[in-house]
Structure formats: C-alpha cells, structure tokens
PDB file of C-alpha atoms in Angstrom:
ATOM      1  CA  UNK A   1     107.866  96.503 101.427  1.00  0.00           C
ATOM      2  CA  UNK A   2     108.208  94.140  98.345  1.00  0.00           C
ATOM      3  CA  UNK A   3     106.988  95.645  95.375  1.00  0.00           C
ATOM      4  CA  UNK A   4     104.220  93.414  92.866  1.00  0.00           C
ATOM      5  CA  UNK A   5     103.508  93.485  89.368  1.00  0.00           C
ATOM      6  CA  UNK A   6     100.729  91.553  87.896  1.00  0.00           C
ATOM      7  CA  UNK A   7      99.416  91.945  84.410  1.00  0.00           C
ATOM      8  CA  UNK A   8      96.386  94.512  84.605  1.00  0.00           C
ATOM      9  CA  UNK A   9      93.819  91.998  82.698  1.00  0.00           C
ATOM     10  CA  UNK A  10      93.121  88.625  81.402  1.00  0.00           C
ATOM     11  CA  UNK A  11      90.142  87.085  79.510  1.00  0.00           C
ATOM     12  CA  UNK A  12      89.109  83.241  79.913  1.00  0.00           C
ATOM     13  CA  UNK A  13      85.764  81.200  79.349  1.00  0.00           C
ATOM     14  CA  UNK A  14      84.134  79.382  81.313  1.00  0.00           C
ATOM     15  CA  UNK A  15      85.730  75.707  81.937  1.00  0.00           C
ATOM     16  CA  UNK A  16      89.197  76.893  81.591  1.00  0.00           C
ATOM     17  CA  UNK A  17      91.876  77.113  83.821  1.00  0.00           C
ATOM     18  CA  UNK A  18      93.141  80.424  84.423  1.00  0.00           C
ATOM     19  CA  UNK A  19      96.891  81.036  85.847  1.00  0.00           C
ATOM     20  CA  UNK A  20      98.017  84.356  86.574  1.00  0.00           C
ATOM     21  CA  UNK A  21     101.157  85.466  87.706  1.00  0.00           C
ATOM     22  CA  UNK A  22     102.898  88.078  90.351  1.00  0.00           C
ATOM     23  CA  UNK A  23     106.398  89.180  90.020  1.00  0.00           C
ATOM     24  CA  UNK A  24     107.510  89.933  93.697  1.00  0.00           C
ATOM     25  CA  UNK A  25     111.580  90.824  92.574  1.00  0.00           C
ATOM     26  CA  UNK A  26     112.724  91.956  96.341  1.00  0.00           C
ATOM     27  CA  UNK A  27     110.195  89.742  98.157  1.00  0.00           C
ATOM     28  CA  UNK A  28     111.813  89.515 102.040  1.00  0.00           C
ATOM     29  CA  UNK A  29     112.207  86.300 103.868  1.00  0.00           C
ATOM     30  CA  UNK A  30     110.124  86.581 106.157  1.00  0.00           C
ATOM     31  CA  UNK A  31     106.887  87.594 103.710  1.00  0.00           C
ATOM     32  CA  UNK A  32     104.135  85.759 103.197  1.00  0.00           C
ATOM     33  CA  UNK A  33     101.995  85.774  99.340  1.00  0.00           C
ATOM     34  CA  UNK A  34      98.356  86.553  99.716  1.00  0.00           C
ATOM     35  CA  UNK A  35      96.168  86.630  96.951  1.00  0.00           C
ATOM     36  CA  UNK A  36      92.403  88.108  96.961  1.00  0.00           C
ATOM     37  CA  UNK A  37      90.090  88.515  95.132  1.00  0.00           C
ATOM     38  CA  UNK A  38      87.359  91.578  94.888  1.00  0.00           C
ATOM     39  CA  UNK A  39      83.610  91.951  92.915  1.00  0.00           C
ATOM     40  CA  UNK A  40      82.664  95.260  91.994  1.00  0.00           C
ATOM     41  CA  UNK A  41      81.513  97.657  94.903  1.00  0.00           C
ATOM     42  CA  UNK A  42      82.296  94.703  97.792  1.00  0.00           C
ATOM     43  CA  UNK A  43      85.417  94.140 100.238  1.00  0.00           C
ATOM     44  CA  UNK A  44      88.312  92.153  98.465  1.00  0.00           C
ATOM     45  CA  UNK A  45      88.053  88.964  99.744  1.00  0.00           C
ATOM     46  CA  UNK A  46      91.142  86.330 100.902  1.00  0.00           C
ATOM     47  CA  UNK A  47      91.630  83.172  98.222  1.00  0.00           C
ATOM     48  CA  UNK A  48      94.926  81.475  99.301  1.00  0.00           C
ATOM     49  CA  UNK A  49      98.030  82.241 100.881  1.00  0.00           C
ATOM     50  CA  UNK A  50     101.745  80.645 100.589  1.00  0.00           C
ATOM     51  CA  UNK A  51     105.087  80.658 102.006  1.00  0.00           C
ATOM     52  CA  UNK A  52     106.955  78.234  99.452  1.00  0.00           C
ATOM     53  CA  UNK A  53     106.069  75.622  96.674  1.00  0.00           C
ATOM     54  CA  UNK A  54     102.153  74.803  96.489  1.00  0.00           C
ATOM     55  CA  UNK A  55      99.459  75.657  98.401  1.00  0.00           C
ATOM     56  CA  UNK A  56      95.857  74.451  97.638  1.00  0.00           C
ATOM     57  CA  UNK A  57      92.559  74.866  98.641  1.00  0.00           C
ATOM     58  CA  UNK A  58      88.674  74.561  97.621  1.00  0.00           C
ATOM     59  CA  UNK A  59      88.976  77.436  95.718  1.00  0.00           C
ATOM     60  CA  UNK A  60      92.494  77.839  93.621  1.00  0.00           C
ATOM     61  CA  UNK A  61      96.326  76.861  94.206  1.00  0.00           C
ATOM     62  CA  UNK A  62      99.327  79.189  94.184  1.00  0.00           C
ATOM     63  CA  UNK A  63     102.354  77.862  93.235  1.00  0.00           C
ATOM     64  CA  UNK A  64     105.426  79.599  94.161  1.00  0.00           C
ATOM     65  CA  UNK A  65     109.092  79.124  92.679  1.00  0.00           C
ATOM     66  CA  UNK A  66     112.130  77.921  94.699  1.00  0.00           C
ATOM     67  CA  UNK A  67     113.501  82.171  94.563  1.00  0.00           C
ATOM     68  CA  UNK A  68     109.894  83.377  95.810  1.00  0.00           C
ATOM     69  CA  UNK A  69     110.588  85.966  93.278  1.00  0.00           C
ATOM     70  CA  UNK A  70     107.190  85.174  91.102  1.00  0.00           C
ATOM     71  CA  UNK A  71     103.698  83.487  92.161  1.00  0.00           C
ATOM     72  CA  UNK A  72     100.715  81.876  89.879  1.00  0.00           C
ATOM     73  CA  UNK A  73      97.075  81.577  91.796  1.00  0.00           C
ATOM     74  CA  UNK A  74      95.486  78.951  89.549  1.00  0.00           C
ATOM     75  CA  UNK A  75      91.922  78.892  89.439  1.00  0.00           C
ATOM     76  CA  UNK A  76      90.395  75.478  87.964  1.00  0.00           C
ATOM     77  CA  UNK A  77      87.400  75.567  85.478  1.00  0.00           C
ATOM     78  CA  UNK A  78      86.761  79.070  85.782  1.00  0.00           C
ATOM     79  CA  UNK A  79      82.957  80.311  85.582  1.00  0.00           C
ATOM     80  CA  UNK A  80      81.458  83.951  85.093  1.00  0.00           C
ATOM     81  CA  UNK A  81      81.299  84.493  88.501  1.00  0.00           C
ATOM     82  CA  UNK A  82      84.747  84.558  88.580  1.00  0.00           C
ATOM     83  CA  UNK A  83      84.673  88.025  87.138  1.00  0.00           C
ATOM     84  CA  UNK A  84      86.759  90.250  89.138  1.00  0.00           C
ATOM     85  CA  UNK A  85      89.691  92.115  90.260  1.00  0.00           C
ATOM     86  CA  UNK A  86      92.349  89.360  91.759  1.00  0.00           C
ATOM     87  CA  UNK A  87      95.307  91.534  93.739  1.00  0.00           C
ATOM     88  CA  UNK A  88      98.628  89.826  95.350  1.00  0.00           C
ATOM     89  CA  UNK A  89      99.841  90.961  98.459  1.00  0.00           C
ATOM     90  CA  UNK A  90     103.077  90.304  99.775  1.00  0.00           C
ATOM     91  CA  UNK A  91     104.384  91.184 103.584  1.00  0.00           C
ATOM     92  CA  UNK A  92     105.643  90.087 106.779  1.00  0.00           C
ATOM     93  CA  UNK A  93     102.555  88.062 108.768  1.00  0.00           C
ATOM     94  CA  UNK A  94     104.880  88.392 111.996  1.00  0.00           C
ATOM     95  CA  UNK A  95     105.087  92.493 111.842  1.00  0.00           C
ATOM     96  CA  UNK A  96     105.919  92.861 115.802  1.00  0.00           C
ATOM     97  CA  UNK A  97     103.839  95.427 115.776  1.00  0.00           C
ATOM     98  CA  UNK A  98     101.165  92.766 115.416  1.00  0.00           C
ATOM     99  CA  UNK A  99      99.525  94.372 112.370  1.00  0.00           C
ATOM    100  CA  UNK A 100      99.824  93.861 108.780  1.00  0.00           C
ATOM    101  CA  UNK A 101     101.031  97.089 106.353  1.00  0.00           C
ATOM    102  CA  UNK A 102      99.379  95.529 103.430  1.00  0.00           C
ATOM    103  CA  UNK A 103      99.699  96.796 100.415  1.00  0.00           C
ATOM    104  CA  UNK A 104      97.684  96.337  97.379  1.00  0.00           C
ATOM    105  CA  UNK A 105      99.087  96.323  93.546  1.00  0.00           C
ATOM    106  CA  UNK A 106      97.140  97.393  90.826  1.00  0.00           C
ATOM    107  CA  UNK A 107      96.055  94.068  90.909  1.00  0.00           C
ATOM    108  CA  UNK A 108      94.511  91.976  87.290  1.00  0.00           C
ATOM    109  CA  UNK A 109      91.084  91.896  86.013  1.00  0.00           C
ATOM    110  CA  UNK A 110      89.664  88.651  84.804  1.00  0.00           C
ATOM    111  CA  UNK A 111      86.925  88.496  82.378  1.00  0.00           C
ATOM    112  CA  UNK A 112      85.379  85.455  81.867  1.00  0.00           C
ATOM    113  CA  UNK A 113      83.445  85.243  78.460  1.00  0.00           C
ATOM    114  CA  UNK A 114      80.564  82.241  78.112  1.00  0.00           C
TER     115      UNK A 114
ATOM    116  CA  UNK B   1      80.942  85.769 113.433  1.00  0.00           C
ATOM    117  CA  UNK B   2      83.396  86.430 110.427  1.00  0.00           C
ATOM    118  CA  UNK B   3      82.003  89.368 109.272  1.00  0.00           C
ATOM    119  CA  UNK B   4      82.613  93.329 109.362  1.00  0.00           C
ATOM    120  CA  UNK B   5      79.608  95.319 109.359  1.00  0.00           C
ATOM    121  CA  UNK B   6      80.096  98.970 108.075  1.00  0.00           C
ATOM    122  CA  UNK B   7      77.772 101.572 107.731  1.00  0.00           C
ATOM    123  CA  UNK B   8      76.299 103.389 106.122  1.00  0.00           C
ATOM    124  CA  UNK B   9      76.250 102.191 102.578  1.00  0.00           C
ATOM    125  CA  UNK B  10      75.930 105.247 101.018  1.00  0.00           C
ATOM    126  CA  UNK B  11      76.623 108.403 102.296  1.00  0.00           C
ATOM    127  CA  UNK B  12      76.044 111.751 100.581  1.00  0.00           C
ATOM    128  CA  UNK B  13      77.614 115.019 102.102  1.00  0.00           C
ATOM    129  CA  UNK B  14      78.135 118.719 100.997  1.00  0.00           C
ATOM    130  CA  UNK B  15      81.989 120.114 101.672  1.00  0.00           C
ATOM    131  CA  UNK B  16      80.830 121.563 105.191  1.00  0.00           C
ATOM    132  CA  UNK B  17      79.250 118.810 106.520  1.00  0.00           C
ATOM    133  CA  UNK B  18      80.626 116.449 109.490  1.00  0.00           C
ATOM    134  CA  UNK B  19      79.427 112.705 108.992  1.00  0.00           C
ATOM    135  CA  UNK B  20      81.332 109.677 110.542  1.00  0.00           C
ATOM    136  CA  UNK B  21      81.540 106.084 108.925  1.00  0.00           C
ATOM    137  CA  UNK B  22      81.077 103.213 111.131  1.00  0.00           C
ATOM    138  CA  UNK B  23      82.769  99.677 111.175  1.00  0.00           C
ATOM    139  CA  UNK B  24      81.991  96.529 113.672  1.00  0.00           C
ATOM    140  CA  UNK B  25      83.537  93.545 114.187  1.00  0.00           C
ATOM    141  CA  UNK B  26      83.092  90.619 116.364  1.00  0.00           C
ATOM    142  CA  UNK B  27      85.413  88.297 115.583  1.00  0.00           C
ATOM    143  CA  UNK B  28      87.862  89.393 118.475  1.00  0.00           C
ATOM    144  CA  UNK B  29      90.633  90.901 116.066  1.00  0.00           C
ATOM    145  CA  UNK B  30      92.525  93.512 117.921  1.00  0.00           C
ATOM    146  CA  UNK B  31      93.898  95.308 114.341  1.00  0.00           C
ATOM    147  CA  UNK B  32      91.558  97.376 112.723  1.00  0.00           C
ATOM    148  CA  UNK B  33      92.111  99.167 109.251  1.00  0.00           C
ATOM    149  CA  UNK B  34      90.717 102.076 106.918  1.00  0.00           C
ATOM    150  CA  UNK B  35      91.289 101.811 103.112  1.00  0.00           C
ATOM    151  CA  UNK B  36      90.250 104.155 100.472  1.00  0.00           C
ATOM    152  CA  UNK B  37      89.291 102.851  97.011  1.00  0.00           C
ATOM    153  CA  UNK B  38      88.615 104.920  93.992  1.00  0.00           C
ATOM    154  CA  UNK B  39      87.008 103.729  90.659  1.00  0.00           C
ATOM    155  CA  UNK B  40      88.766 100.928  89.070  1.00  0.00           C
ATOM    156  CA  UNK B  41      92.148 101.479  91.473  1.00  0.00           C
ATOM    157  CA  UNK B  42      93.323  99.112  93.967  1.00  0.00           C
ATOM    158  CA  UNK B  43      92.543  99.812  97.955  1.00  0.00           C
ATOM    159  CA  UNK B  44      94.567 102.717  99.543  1.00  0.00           C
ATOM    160  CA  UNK B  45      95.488 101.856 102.755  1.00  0.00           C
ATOM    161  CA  UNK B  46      94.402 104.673 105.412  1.00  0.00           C
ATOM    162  CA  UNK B  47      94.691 103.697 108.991  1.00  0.00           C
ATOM    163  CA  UNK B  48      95.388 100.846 111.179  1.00  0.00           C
ATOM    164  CA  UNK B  49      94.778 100.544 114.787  1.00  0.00           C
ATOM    165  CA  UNK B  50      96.795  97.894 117.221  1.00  0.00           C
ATOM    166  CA  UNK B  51      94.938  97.147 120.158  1.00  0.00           C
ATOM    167  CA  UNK B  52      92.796 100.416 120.132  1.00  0.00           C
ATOM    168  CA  UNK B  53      95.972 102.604 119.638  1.00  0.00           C
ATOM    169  CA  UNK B  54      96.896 104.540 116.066  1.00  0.00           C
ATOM    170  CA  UNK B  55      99.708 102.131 114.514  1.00  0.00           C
ATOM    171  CA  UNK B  56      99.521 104.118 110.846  1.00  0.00           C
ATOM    172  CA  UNK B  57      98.570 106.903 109.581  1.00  0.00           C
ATOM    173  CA  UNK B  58      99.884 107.058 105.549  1.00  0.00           C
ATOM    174  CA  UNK B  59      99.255 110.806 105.810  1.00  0.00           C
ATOM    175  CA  UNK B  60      96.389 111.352 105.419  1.00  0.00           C
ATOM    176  CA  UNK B  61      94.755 115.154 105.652  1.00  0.00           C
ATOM    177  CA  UNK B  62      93.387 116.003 108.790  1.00  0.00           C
ATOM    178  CA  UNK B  63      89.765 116.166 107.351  1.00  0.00           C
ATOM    179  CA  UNK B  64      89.893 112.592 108.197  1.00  0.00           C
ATOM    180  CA  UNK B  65      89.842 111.591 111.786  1.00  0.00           C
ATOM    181  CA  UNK B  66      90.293 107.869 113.007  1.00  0.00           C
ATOM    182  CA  UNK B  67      88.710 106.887 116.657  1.00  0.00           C
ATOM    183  CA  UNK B  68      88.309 103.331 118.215  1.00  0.00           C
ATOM    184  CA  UNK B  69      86.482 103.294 120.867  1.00  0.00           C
ATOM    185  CA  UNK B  70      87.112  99.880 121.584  1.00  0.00           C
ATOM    186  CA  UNK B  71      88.233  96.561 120.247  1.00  0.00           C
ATOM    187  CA  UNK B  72      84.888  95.893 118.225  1.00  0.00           C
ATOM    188  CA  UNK B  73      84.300  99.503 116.702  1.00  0.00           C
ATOM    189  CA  UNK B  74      86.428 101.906 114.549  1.00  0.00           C
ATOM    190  CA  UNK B  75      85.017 105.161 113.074  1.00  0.00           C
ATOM    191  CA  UNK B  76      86.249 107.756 110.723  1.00  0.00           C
ATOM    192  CA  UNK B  77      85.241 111.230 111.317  1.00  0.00           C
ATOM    193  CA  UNK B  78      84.454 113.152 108.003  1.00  0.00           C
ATOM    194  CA  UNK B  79      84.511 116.836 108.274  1.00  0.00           C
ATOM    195  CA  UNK B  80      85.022 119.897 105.347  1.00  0.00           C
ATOM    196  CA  UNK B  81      85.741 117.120 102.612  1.00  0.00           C
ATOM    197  CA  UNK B  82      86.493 117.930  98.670  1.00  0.00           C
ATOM    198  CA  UNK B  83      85.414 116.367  95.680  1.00  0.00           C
ATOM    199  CA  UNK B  84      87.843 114.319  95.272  1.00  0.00           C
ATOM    200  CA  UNK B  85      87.523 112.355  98.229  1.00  0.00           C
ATOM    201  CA  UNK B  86      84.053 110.634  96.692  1.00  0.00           C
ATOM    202  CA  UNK B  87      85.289 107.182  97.119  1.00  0.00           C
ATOM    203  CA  UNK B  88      84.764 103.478  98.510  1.00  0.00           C
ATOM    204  CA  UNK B  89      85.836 103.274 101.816  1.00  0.00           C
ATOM    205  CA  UNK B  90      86.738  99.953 103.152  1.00  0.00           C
ATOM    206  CA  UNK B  91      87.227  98.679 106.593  1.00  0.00           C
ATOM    207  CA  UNK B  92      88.884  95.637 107.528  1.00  0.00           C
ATOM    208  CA  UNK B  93      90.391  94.406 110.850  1.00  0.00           C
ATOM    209  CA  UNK B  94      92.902  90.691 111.375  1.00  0.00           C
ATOM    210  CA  UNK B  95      93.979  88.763 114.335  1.00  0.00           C
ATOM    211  CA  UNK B  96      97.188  89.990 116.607  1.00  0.00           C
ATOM    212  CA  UNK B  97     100.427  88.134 117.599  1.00  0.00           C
ATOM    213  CA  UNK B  98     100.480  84.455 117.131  1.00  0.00           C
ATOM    214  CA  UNK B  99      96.901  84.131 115.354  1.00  0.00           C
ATOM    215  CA  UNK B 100      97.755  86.424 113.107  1.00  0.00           C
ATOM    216  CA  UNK B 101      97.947  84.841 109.743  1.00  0.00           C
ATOM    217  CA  UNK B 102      97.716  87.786 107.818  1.00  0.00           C
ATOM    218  CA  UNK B 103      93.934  87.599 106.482  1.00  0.00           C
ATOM    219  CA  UNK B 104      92.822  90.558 106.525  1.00  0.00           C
ATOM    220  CA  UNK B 105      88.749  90.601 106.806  1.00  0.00           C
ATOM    221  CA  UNK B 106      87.028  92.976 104.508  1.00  0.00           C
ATOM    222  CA  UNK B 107      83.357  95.071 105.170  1.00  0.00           C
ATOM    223  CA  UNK B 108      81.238  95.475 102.028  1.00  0.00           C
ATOM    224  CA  UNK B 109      82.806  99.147 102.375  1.00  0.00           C
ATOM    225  CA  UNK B 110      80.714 102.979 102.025  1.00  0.00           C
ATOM    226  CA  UNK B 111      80.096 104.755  99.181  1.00  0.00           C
ATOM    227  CA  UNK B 112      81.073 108.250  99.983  1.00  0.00           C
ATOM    228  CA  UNK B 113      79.636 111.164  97.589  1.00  0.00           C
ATOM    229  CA  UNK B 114      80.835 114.801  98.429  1.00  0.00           C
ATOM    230  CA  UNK B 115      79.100 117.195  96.771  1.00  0.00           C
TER     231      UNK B 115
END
C-alpha cells in the first residue's frame, strides 16, 4: 500500500486559499487519491478524489502532477468552519476483493484564525 | 439514504463487562468497516466485511468480535476490554464491484470509555 506524508498542521484566515500537499513516493498505477476531511468527535468525511491532473468540485480541487508522486487539495476562501483534520488516502478503487484497505496518514490540521 | 447510523454514542463499561456497538446502513453497500480512533490520531482500520463475510481482520485481540448479520447491520462485540481501548470507534461501509468508487461513508462513530 502506498505510503503518505502530509505536513501535520497549517494555519490560514478566513478568505484565503489554503493548498496542502501529500507526498505519495510509491503510489501504484492503479490507485486512486482521496482526500477527507474530519471535525472533532464526527466520521471523516469524503472532499474530492483524482486519478490524474485536476479534479474539481463545490467544495475544493486536487491537483495532481504528471508522476502521481505528490497531490495539493485546494480549498478556496477558507472560513472557520474549515477547522479540521484533512487526511489523504491513496489505494486501488478496483481491489477484486471488492473492498477498499484504506489507510489513513497522520493526516494535517488546519486552523483557520479570523 | 446516505447515512450510517451507529449506536450508541457513548458507551461506558467496566473491564468485565460484554457490550456490543451497533452500525446501520441503508444505502445498499455490501462492504462494511470498523475503525478505531484515538485522541488526536488518524482512524485505525479494524475490520471489513465483503458481502457479509470477514475480508480483514488487522489483528486485532480477540476481545473484539465482528458479526454481520446481514447486508444493512454490522456489530462489534466488546467483552473483558482494558483501558486502553477507550477510543472512537468508527463505522463506515462503500459500494462493491463496479460502483465502487472508493468513498467510503463514515457514522458519527461511539465513544467507548472502559473503566
């Protein structure tokens, strides 16, 4: 399973746009990037996920490098509520098993400051 | 229906007690999944269940028992815990074969205290 690193915190304020990054080094080719994101005491909660260059949606947009070794969710305008843990996932969506062995980093704590 | 529904909430249990955490979904998702989550650590995976069979079990001690009874329900059976197992536990289940597109769907997860 392809390893992640993220950094383990980040401050913003509100308005900004806040980009963080996940090295994936030994990311396979059939994996899939999945990024969530998780409030204190809930379930982590799916953003976005991405095979290859950008992805977008009503929330945030992960680009992803030509080598799929690194990812950036980028989260527009940021406000306090987006206070939490964000984790990147990386694995195989087509596991013939049918399941998904996800595992989750130690994933990087935004803060965002009025 | 997208969510999972576990209960309880909170849970509170001495060392000897047997308790069982509950987790529902009706979104037709034939994988099913237990994660553990301590204080300011990322989720632990447990568990998962294909199609009402064991798929994974990332050794975890016996204390903990897995059951689905069907394709809506999973439980884990709680019995002569430590300490040390106080902890959120999370369930989560995702679509099979060629639905699958790897969300996984989180509960709000149970607060388990052992005394």
């Amino acid at each position: 399973l392809a390893k992640t690193t993220q950094p383990i915190s980040m401050d913003s304020y509100e308005g900004q746009e806040v980009n963080i990054t996940c090295s994936h080094n030994n990311i396979a080719t059939n994996d899939y990037i999945t990024w969530y994101q998780q409030f204190p005491s809930q379930g982590p909660r799916f953003i976005i996920q991405g095979y290859k260059t950008k992805v977008t949606n009503e929330v945030a947009s992960l680009f992803i490098p030509a080598d799929r070794k690194s990812s950036t969710l980028s989260l527009p305008r940021v406000s306090l509520s987006d206070t939490a843990v964000y984790y990147c996932l990386v694995g195989d969506m087509r596991d013939p098993g049918g399941y998904n062995k996800l595992i989750f980093g130690a994933g990087t704590r935004l803060a965002v400051h009025p | 229906d997208t969510e999972v529904t576990q209960t309880p909430k909170h849970l509170v249990m001495g060392m000897t007690n047997k308790k069982s955490l509950k987790c529902e979904q009706h979104m037709g998702h034939r994988a099913m999944y237990w994660y553990k989550q301590k204080a300011k650590k990322p989720p632990e995976l447990m568990f998962v269940y294909s199609y009402e069979k064991l798929s994974i079990n990332e050794s975890v001690p016996s204390r903990f028992s897995p059951e689905c009874p069907n394709s809506s329900l999973l439980n884990l059976h709680l019995h002569a815990l430590q300490p040390e197992d106080s902890a959120l536990y999370l369930c989560a289940s995702s679509q099979e074969g060629q639905g699958n597109t790897g969300e996984l769907f989180f509960g709000e997860g149970s607060r388990l205290t052992v005394l």
